[in-house]
């Protein structure tokens, strides 16, 4: 499967625990984005990363949330001390770096549905 | 602020008929790209069609086409010969040339009836 991979697909955490969501971009894509979808809502941008760099994290909550995209391995979205309000679907997307329209086309993974109990 | 408005929370259409989903957006930038994404019950986000704002010609992908009215900031999606598999949430989105963040509308739930 050459698409964007996310795991786990479903994650249940108790309040106060940590959640780690993983994303492997499509082959040939060097840009990764994380979005959050609350029930009955569209997707909201959280963070944009390139390898070893956070380019834009303007959509990330100031506390408890962090993201990384290391030189080797998948991108990780980490939520510390989860609360019930963190329950949502978290989508990862990736894109190429070509300087054309295709740079702006983002392809999404299947999402991780986080449930905080 | 950059916003996307989808004024139709839900729509339904009979199989084989044509349906149009509306979308308006707001941005002060002149260079941007518009997209329609489909989210079926599996919740996978699927890119349906894209449009470059500087192109006047409306994009077409098989049964999907758009009506792009730049002055009105309108970007509607037309689905011809609707199929049962078209049942999904449809999200309108755009990204500007100055950043890579997609801004999404709240979506339109389309149901295709047999």
PDB file of C-alpha atoms in Angstrom:
ATOM      1  CA  UNK A   1       0.000   0.000   0.000  1.00  0.00           C
ATOM      2  CA  UNK A   2       1.659   3.203  -1.181  1.00  0.00           C
ATOM      3  CA  UNK A   3      -0.805   5.486   0.583  1.00  0.00           C
ATOM      4  CA  UNK A   4      -0.477   7.424   3.818  1.00  0.00           C
ATOM      5  CA  UNK A   5      -0.341   5.019   6.742  1.00  0.00           C
ATOM      6  CA  UNK A   6      -1.613   5.785  10.206  1.00  0.00           C
ATOM      7  CA  UNK A   7      -1.634   3.662  13.290  1.00  0.00           C
ATOM      8  CA  UNK A   8      -3.314   2.751  15.391  1.00  0.00           C
ATOM      9  CA  UNK A   9      -6.715   3.135  13.742  1.00  0.00           C
ATOM     10  CA  UNK A  10      -8.440   3.185  17.109  1.00  0.00           C
ATOM     11  CA  UNK A  11      -6.926   4.198  20.419  1.00  0.00           C
ATOM     12  CA  UNK A  12      -8.585   4.228  23.816  1.00  0.00           C
ATOM     13  CA  UNK A  13      -6.929   6.061  26.669  1.00  0.00           C
ATOM     14  CA  UNK A  14      -7.984   6.920  30.180  1.00  0.00           C
ATOM     15  CA  UNK A  15      -7.838  10.496  31.368  1.00  0.00           C
ATOM     16  CA  UNK A  16      -4.279  11.436  32.281  1.00  0.00           C
ATOM     17  CA  UNK A  17      -2.590   8.890  30.034  1.00  0.00           C
ATOM     18  CA  UNK A  18      -0.465   9.644  26.997  1.00  0.00           C
ATOM     19  CA  UNK A  19      -1.543   9.072  23.398  1.00  0.00           C
ATOM     20  CA  UNK A  20       0.929   8.528  20.560  1.00  0.00           C
ATOM     21  CA  UNK A  21      -0.329   8.633  17.004  1.00  0.00           C
ATOM     22  CA  UNK A  22       1.904   7.617  14.112  1.00  0.00           C
ATOM     23  CA  UNK A  23       1.921   8.612  10.471  1.00  0.00           C
ATOM     24  CA  UNK A  24       4.025   7.403   7.555  1.00  0.00           C
ATOM     25  CA  UNK A  25       3.689   9.655   4.488  1.00  0.00           C
ATOM     26  CA  UNK A  26       3.297   8.463   0.949  1.00  0.00           C
ATOM     27  CA  UNK A  27       6.481   7.448  -0.814  1.00  0.00           C
ATOM     28  CA  UNK A  28       8.152  10.517  -2.282  1.00  0.00           C
ATOM     29  CA  UNK A  29       6.326  12.938   0.033  1.00  0.00           C
ATOM     30  CA  UNK A  30       8.371  15.074   2.371  1.00  0.00           C
ATOM     31  CA  UNK A  31       5.620  17.198   3.924  1.00  0.00           C
ATOM     32  CA  UNK A  32       3.352  15.993   6.726  1.00  0.00           C
ATOM     33  CA  UNK A  33       0.281  17.672   8.177  1.00  0.00           C
ATOM     34  CA  UNK A  34      -1.902  16.778  11.135  1.00  0.00           C
ATOM     35  CA  UNK A  35      -5.582  17.675  11.350  1.00  0.00           C
ATOM     36  CA  UNK A  36      -8.213  17.044  13.992  1.00  0.00           C
ATOM     37  CA  UNK A  37     -11.863  16.311  13.301  1.00  0.00           C
ATOM     38  CA  UNK A  38     -14.370  16.737  16.079  1.00  0.00           C
ATOM     39  CA  UNK A  39     -17.813  15.143  15.736  1.00  0.00           C
ATOM     40  CA  UNK A  40     -20.012  16.876  13.151  1.00  0.00           C
ATOM     41  CA  UNK A  41     -17.167  19.196  12.177  1.00  0.00           C
ATOM     42  CA  UNK A  42     -14.735  19.635   9.331  1.00  0.00           C
ATOM     43  CA  UNK A  43     -11.045  19.056   9.751  1.00  0.00           C
ATOM     44  CA  UNK A  44      -8.987  21.652  11.612  1.00  0.00           C
ATOM     45  CA  UNK A  45      -5.317  22.168  10.902  1.00  0.00           C
ATOM     46  CA  UNK A  46      -2.944  21.434  13.754  1.00  0.00           C
ATOM     47  CA  UNK A  47       0.656  21.297  12.544  1.00  0.00           C
ATOM     48  CA  UNK A  48       2.805  21.142   9.412  1.00  0.00           C
ATOM     49  CA  UNK A  49       6.186  19.404   9.447  1.00  0.00           C
ATOM     50  CA  UNK A  50       9.031  18.549   7.171  1.00  0.00           C
ATOM     51  CA  UNK A  51      11.822  16.157   8.079  1.00  0.00           C
ATOM     52  CA  UNK A  52      13.269  17.268  11.434  1.00  0.00           C
ATOM     53  CA  UNK A  53      11.485  20.630  11.229  1.00  0.00           C
ATOM     54  CA  UNK A  54       8.212  22.049  12.484  1.00  0.00           C
ATOM     55  CA  UNK A  55       7.140  24.561   9.853  1.00  0.00           C
ATOM     56  CA  UNK A  56       3.811  25.737  11.279  1.00  0.00           C
ATOM     57  CA  UNK A  57       2.244  24.711  14.561  1.00  0.00           C
ATOM     58  CA  UNK A  58      -0.282  27.520  14.782  1.00  0.00           C
ATOM     59  CA  UNK A  59      -3.172  25.066  15.170  1.00  0.00           C
ATOM     60  CA  UNK A  60      -1.687  23.092  18.028  1.00  0.00           C
ATOM     61  CA  UNK A  61      -2.988  23.608  21.551  1.00  0.00           C
ATOM     62  CA  UNK A  62      -0.324  25.332  23.627  1.00  0.00           C
ATOM     63  CA  UNK A  63      -0.070  22.602  26.201  1.00  0.00           C
ATOM     64  CA  UNK A  64       0.066  18.810  26.176  1.00  0.00           C
ATOM     65  CA  UNK A  65       0.340  18.478  22.380  1.00  0.00           C
ATOM     66  CA  UNK A  66       3.567  17.996  20.456  1.00  0.00           C
ATOM     67  CA  UNK A  67       4.589  16.669  17.060  1.00  0.00           C
ATOM     68  CA  UNK A  68       7.763  15.503  15.400  1.00  0.00           C
ATOM     69  CA  UNK A  69       8.913  14.138  12.070  1.00  0.00           C
ATOM     70  CA  UNK A  70      12.349  12.611  12.598  1.00  0.00           C
ATOM     71  CA  UNK A  71      14.922  11.952   9.928  1.00  0.00           C
ATOM     72  CA  UNK A  72      14.106   8.267  10.129  1.00  0.00           C
ATOM     73  CA  UNK A  73      10.709   6.822  10.921  1.00  0.00           C
ATOM     74  CA  UNK A  74       7.146   8.067  11.034  1.00  0.00           C
ATOM     75  CA  UNK A  75       5.769  11.375  12.187  1.00  0.00           C
ATOM     76  CA  UNK A  76       4.427  11.261  15.742  1.00  0.00           C
ATOM     77  CA  UNK A  77       1.625  13.307  17.268  1.00  0.00           C
ATOM     78  CA  UNK A  78       1.862  13.076  21.030  1.00  0.00           C
ATOM     79  CA  UNK A  79      -0.843  14.091  23.472  1.00  0.00           C
ATOM     80  CA  UNK A  80       0.122  14.067  27.122  1.00  0.00           C
ATOM     81  CA  UNK A  81      -2.331  13.794  30.019  1.00  0.00           C
ATOM     82  CA  UNK A  82      -5.319  13.312  27.744  1.00  0.00           C
ATOM     83  CA  UNK A  83      -8.719  14.743  28.669  1.00  0.00           C
ATOM     84  CA  UNK A  84     -12.165  13.827  27.369  1.00  0.00           C
ATOM     85  CA  UNK A  85     -12.140  16.854  25.065  1.00  0.00           C
ATOM     86  CA  UNK A  86      -9.238  15.301  23.151  1.00  0.00           C
ATOM     87  CA  UNK A  87     -11.565  12.577  21.858  1.00  0.00           C
ATOM     88  CA  UNK A  88     -11.631  13.054  18.097  1.00  0.00           C
ATOM     89  CA  UNK A  89     -10.396  11.654  14.816  1.00  0.00           C
ATOM     90  CA  UNK A  90      -6.835  12.687  14.021  1.00  0.00           C
ATOM     91  CA  UNK A  91      -5.843  12.686  10.372  1.00  0.00           C
ATOM     92  CA  UNK A  92      -2.409  12.835   8.878  1.00  0.00           C
ATOM     93  CA  UNK A  93      -1.826  14.051   5.319  1.00  0.00           C
ATOM     94  CA  UNK A  94       1.243  14.285   3.135  1.00  0.00           C
ATOM     95  CA  UNK A  95       2.268  16.147   0.002  1.00  0.00           C
ATOM     96  CA  UNK A  96       5.142  16.437  -2.424  1.00  0.00           C
ATOM     97  CA  UNK A  97       7.592  19.302  -2.762  1.00  0.00           C
ATOM     98  CA  UNK A  98       7.481  20.215  -6.447  1.00  0.00           C
ATOM     99  CA  UNK A  99       6.687  23.919  -6.508  1.00  0.00           C
ATOM    100  CA  UNK A 100       3.522  23.282  -8.497  1.00  0.00           C
ATOM    101  CA  UNK A 101      -0.125  22.524  -7.772  1.00  0.00           C
ATOM    102  CA  UNK A 102       0.845  19.043  -6.639  1.00  0.00           C
ATOM    103  CA  UNK A 103       2.707  20.621  -3.727  1.00  0.00           C
ATOM    104  CA  UNK A 104      -0.661  21.749  -2.420  1.00  0.00           C
ATOM    105  CA  UNK A 105      -2.474  18.462  -2.942  1.00  0.00           C
ATOM    106  CA  UNK A 106      -2.644  16.687   0.364  1.00  0.00           C
ATOM    107  CA  UNK A 107      -3.373  12.990   0.558  1.00  0.00           C
ATOM    108  CA  UNK A 108      -4.859  11.712   3.758  1.00  0.00           C
ATOM    109  CA  UNK A 109      -4.397   8.622   5.833  1.00  0.00           C
ATOM    110  CA  UNK A 110      -7.352   6.687   7.276  1.00  0.00           C
ATOM    111  CA  UNK A 111      -7.170   8.547  10.570  1.00  0.00           C
ATOM    112  CA  UNK A 112      -6.814   7.526  14.198  1.00  0.00           C
ATOM    113  CA  UNK A 113      -9.950   7.673  16.297  1.00  0.00           C
ATOM    114  CA  UNK A 114      -8.960   8.575  19.842  1.00  0.00           C
ATOM    115  CA  UNK A 115     -11.407   7.912  22.636  1.00  0.00           C
ATOM    116  CA  UNK A 116     -10.649   9.183  26.112  1.00  0.00           C
ATOM    117  CA  UNK A 117     -12.604   7.481  28.883  1.00  0.00           C
TER     118      UNK A 117
ATOM    119  CA  UNK B   1      -9.596  35.308   8.314  1.00  0.00           C
ATOM    120  CA  UNK B   2      -9.890  32.459   5.863  1.00  0.00           C
ATOM    121  CA  UNK B   3     -13.212  30.676   5.924  1.00  0.00           C
ATOM    122  CA  UNK B   4     -15.195  28.119   3.962  1.00  0.00           C
ATOM    123  CA  UNK B   5     -18.979  27.959   4.090  1.00  0.00           C
ATOM    124  CA  UNK B   6     -21.029  24.989   2.992  1.00  0.00           C
ATOM    125  CA  UNK B   7     -24.639  26.056   3.384  1.00  0.00           C
ATOM    126  CA  UNK B   8     -26.227  22.640   2.821  1.00  0.00           C
ATOM    127  CA  UNK B   9     -25.693  20.356   5.827  1.00  0.00           C
ATOM    128  CA  UNK B  10     -27.528  17.497   4.101  1.00  0.00           C
ATOM    129  CA  UNK B  11     -28.693  16.644   0.613  1.00  0.00           C
ATOM    130  CA  UNK B  12     -30.210  13.642  -1.074  1.00  0.00           C
ATOM    131  CA  UNK B  13     -30.461  12.576  -4.695  1.00  0.00           C
ATOM    132  CA  UNK B  14     -31.844   9.654  -6.633  1.00  0.00           C
ATOM    133  CA  UNK B  15     -29.440   7.280  -8.274  1.00  0.00           C
ATOM    134  CA  UNK B  16     -28.462   8.385 -11.807  1.00  0.00           C
ATOM    135  CA  UNK B  17     -29.553  11.976 -11.210  1.00  0.00           C
ATOM    136  CA  UNK B  18     -27.369  15.074 -10.952  1.00  0.00           C
ATOM    137  CA  UNK B  19     -26.703  17.010  -7.766  1.00  0.00           C
ATOM    138  CA  UNK B  20     -24.807  20.213  -7.001  1.00  0.00           C
ATOM    139  CA  UNK B  21     -23.138  20.964  -3.680  1.00  0.00           C
ATOM    140  CA  UNK B  22     -22.428  24.592  -2.901  1.00  0.00           C
ATOM    141  CA  UNK B  23     -19.361  26.163  -1.342  1.00  0.00           C
ATOM    142  CA  UNK B  24     -18.244  29.728  -0.781  1.00  0.00           C
ATOM    143  CA  UNK B  25     -14.934  30.812   0.642  1.00  0.00           C
ATOM    144  CA  UNK B  26     -13.210  33.930   1.803  1.00  0.00           C
ATOM    145  CA  UNK B  27      -9.573  34.880   1.498  1.00  0.00           C
ATOM    146  CA  UNK B  28      -7.718  38.090   0.822  1.00  0.00           C
ATOM    147  CA  UNK B  29      -5.035  36.297  -1.172  1.00  0.00           C
ATOM    148  CA  UNK B  30      -5.069  36.041  -4.943  1.00  0.00           C
ATOM    149  CA  UNK B  31      -3.094  32.805  -5.268  1.00  0.00           C
ATOM    150  CA  UNK B  32      -4.887  29.760  -3.904  1.00  0.00           C
ATOM    151  CA  UNK B  33      -6.079  26.281  -4.706  1.00  0.00           C
ATOM    152  CA  UNK B  34      -9.490  24.760  -4.128  1.00  0.00           C
ATOM    153  CA  UNK B  35     -10.407  21.159  -3.426  1.00  0.00           C
ATOM    154  CA  UNK B  36     -13.336  18.885  -2.814  1.00  0.00           C
ATOM    155  CA  UNK B  37     -12.780  15.915  -0.545  1.00  0.00           C
ATOM    156  CA  UNK B  38     -15.115  12.990  -0.017  1.00  0.00           C
ATOM    157  CA  UNK B  39     -15.404  11.187   3.329  1.00  0.00           C
ATOM    158  CA  UNK B  40     -17.429   7.948   3.056  1.00  0.00           C
ATOM    159  CA  UNK B  41     -18.563   5.995   6.120  1.00  0.00           C
ATOM    160  CA  UNK B  42     -15.074   4.480   6.326  1.00  0.00           C
ATOM    161  CA  UNK B  43     -13.961   8.042   7.279  1.00  0.00           C
ATOM    162  CA  UNK B  44     -11.095   7.971   4.779  1.00  0.00           C
ATOM    163  CA  UNK B  45     -10.598  11.414   3.205  1.00  0.00           C
ATOM    164  CA  UNK B  46     -10.459  11.098  -0.570  1.00  0.00           C
ATOM    165  CA  UNK B  47      -9.421  13.917  -2.905  1.00  0.00           C
ATOM    166  CA  UNK B  48     -12.141  14.248  -5.532  1.00  0.00           C
ATOM    167  CA  UNK B  49     -11.184  17.276  -7.591  1.00  0.00           C
ATOM    168  CA  UNK B  50      -8.911  20.314  -7.526  1.00  0.00           C
ATOM    169  CA  UNK B  51      -8.936  23.778  -9.100  1.00  0.00           C
ATOM    170  CA  UNK B  52      -6.200  26.366  -9.427  1.00  0.00           C
ATOM    171  CA  UNK B  53      -7.599  29.843  -8.797  1.00  0.00           C
ATOM    172  CA  UNK B  54      -5.698  31.405 -11.680  1.00  0.00           C
ATOM    173  CA  UNK B  55      -7.288  29.019 -14.179  1.00  0.00           C
ATOM    174  CA  UNK B  56     -10.616  30.110 -15.577  1.00  0.00           C
ATOM    175  CA  UNK B  57     -11.494  26.712 -16.982  1.00  0.00           C
ATOM    176  CA  UNK B  58     -13.564  24.609 -14.635  1.00  0.00           C
ATOM    177  CA  UNK B  59     -11.977  21.328 -13.550  1.00  0.00           C
ATOM    178  CA  UNK B  60     -13.570  18.011 -14.476  1.00  0.00           C
ATOM    179  CA  UNK B  61     -12.856  14.488 -13.239  1.00  0.00           C
ATOM    180  CA  UNK B  62     -15.130  11.914 -14.838  1.00  0.00           C
ATOM    181  CA  UNK B  63     -18.603  12.428 -13.296  1.00  0.00           C
ATOM    182  CA  UNK B  64     -17.382  15.256 -11.063  1.00  0.00           C
ATOM    183  CA  UNK B  65     -17.078  18.837 -12.203  1.00  0.00           C
ATOM    184  CA  UNK B  66     -16.875  22.221 -10.560  1.00  0.00           C
ATOM    185  CA  UNK B  67     -18.361  25.633 -11.214  1.00  0.00           C
ATOM    186  CA  UNK B  68     -15.689  28.081 -10.131  1.00  0.00           C
ATOM    187  CA  UNK B  69     -16.818  31.706  -9.894  1.00  0.00           C
ATOM    188  CA  UNK B  70     -13.764  33.602  -8.682  1.00  0.00           C
ATOM    189  CA  UNK B  71     -15.382  37.014  -8.319  1.00  0.00           C
ATOM    190  CA  UNK B  72     -18.165  35.529  -6.220  1.00  0.00           C
ATOM    191  CA  UNK B  73     -15.719  33.261  -4.348  1.00  0.00           C
ATOM    192  CA  UNK B  74     -17.907  30.308  -5.147  1.00  0.00           C
ATOM    193  CA  UNK B  75     -16.770  26.744  -5.851  1.00  0.00           C
ATOM    194  CA  UNK B  76     -19.643  24.314  -6.306  1.00  0.00           C
ATOM    195  CA  UNK B  77     -19.347  20.605  -7.052  1.00  0.00           C
ATOM    196  CA  UNK B  78     -21.593  18.874  -9.561  1.00  0.00           C
ATOM    197  CA  UNK B  79     -21.963  15.108  -9.504  1.00  0.00           C
ATOM    198  CA  UNK B  80     -23.532  13.633 -12.608  1.00  0.00           C
ATOM    199  CA  UNK B  81     -25.102  10.179 -12.885  1.00  0.00           C
ATOM    200  CA  UNK B  82     -25.025   9.766  -9.103  1.00  0.00           C
ATOM    201  CA  UNK B  83     -24.126   6.328  -7.810  1.00  0.00           C
ATOM    202  CA  UNK B  84     -24.807   4.665  -4.477  1.00  0.00           C
ATOM    203  CA  UNK B  85     -21.093   4.762  -3.754  1.00  0.00           C
ATOM    204  CA  UNK B  86     -21.190   8.550  -3.873  1.00  0.00           C
ATOM    205  CA  UNK B  87     -22.965   8.557  -0.515  1.00  0.00           C
ATOM    206  CA  UNK B  88     -20.547  10.400   1.781  1.00  0.00           C
ATOM    207  CA  UNK B  89     -19.689  13.641   3.500  1.00  0.00           C
ATOM    208  CA  UNK B  90     -18.252  16.145   1.055  1.00  0.00           C
ATOM    209  CA  UNK B  91     -15.864  18.818   2.244  1.00  0.00           C
ATOM    210  CA  UNK B  92     -14.850  21.913   0.361  1.00  0.00           C
ATOM    211  CA  UNK B  93     -11.350  23.190   1.190  1.00  0.00           C
ATOM    212  CA  UNK B  94      -8.719  25.605   0.020  1.00  0.00           C
ATOM    213  CA  UNK B  95      -5.081  26.414   0.573  1.00  0.00           C
ATOM    214  CA  UNK B  96      -3.330  29.665  -0.225  1.00  0.00           C
ATOM    215  CA  UNK B  97      -0.027  30.060  -1.957  1.00  0.00           C
ATOM    216  CA  UNK B  98       1.534  31.592   1.140  1.00  0.00           C
ATOM    217  CA  UNK B  99       1.015  28.594   3.384  1.00  0.00           C
ATOM    218  CA  UNK B 100       0.101  24.946   3.177  1.00  0.00           C
ATOM    219  CA  UNK B 101      -2.761  24.777   5.640  1.00  0.00           C
ATOM    220  CA  UNK B 102      -6.011  23.427   4.273  1.00  0.00           C
ATOM    221  CA  UNK B 103      -9.081  25.292   5.490  1.00  0.00           C
ATOM    222  CA  UNK B 104     -12.190  23.107   5.443  1.00  0.00           C
ATOM    223  CA  UNK B 105     -15.901  23.752   5.468  1.00  0.00           C
ATOM    224  CA  UNK B 106     -18.181  21.832   7.815  1.00  0.00           C
ATOM    225  CA  UNK B 107     -19.268  19.473   5.096  1.00  0.00           C
ATOM    226  CA  UNK B 108     -22.402  18.369   3.258  1.00  0.00           C
ATOM    227  CA  UNK B 109     -23.779  14.900   3.868  1.00  0.00           C
ATOM    228  CA  UNK B 110     -24.910  13.512   0.521  1.00  0.00           C
ATOM    229  CA  UNK B 111     -27.154  10.471   0.392  1.00  0.00           C
ATOM    230  CA  UNK B 112     -27.787   8.736  -2.917  1.00  0.00           C
ATOM    231  CA  UNK B 113     -31.029   6.793  -2.861  1.00  0.00           C
ATOM    232  CA  UNK B 114     -31.721   3.735  -5.015  1.00  0.00           C
TER     233      UNK B 114
END
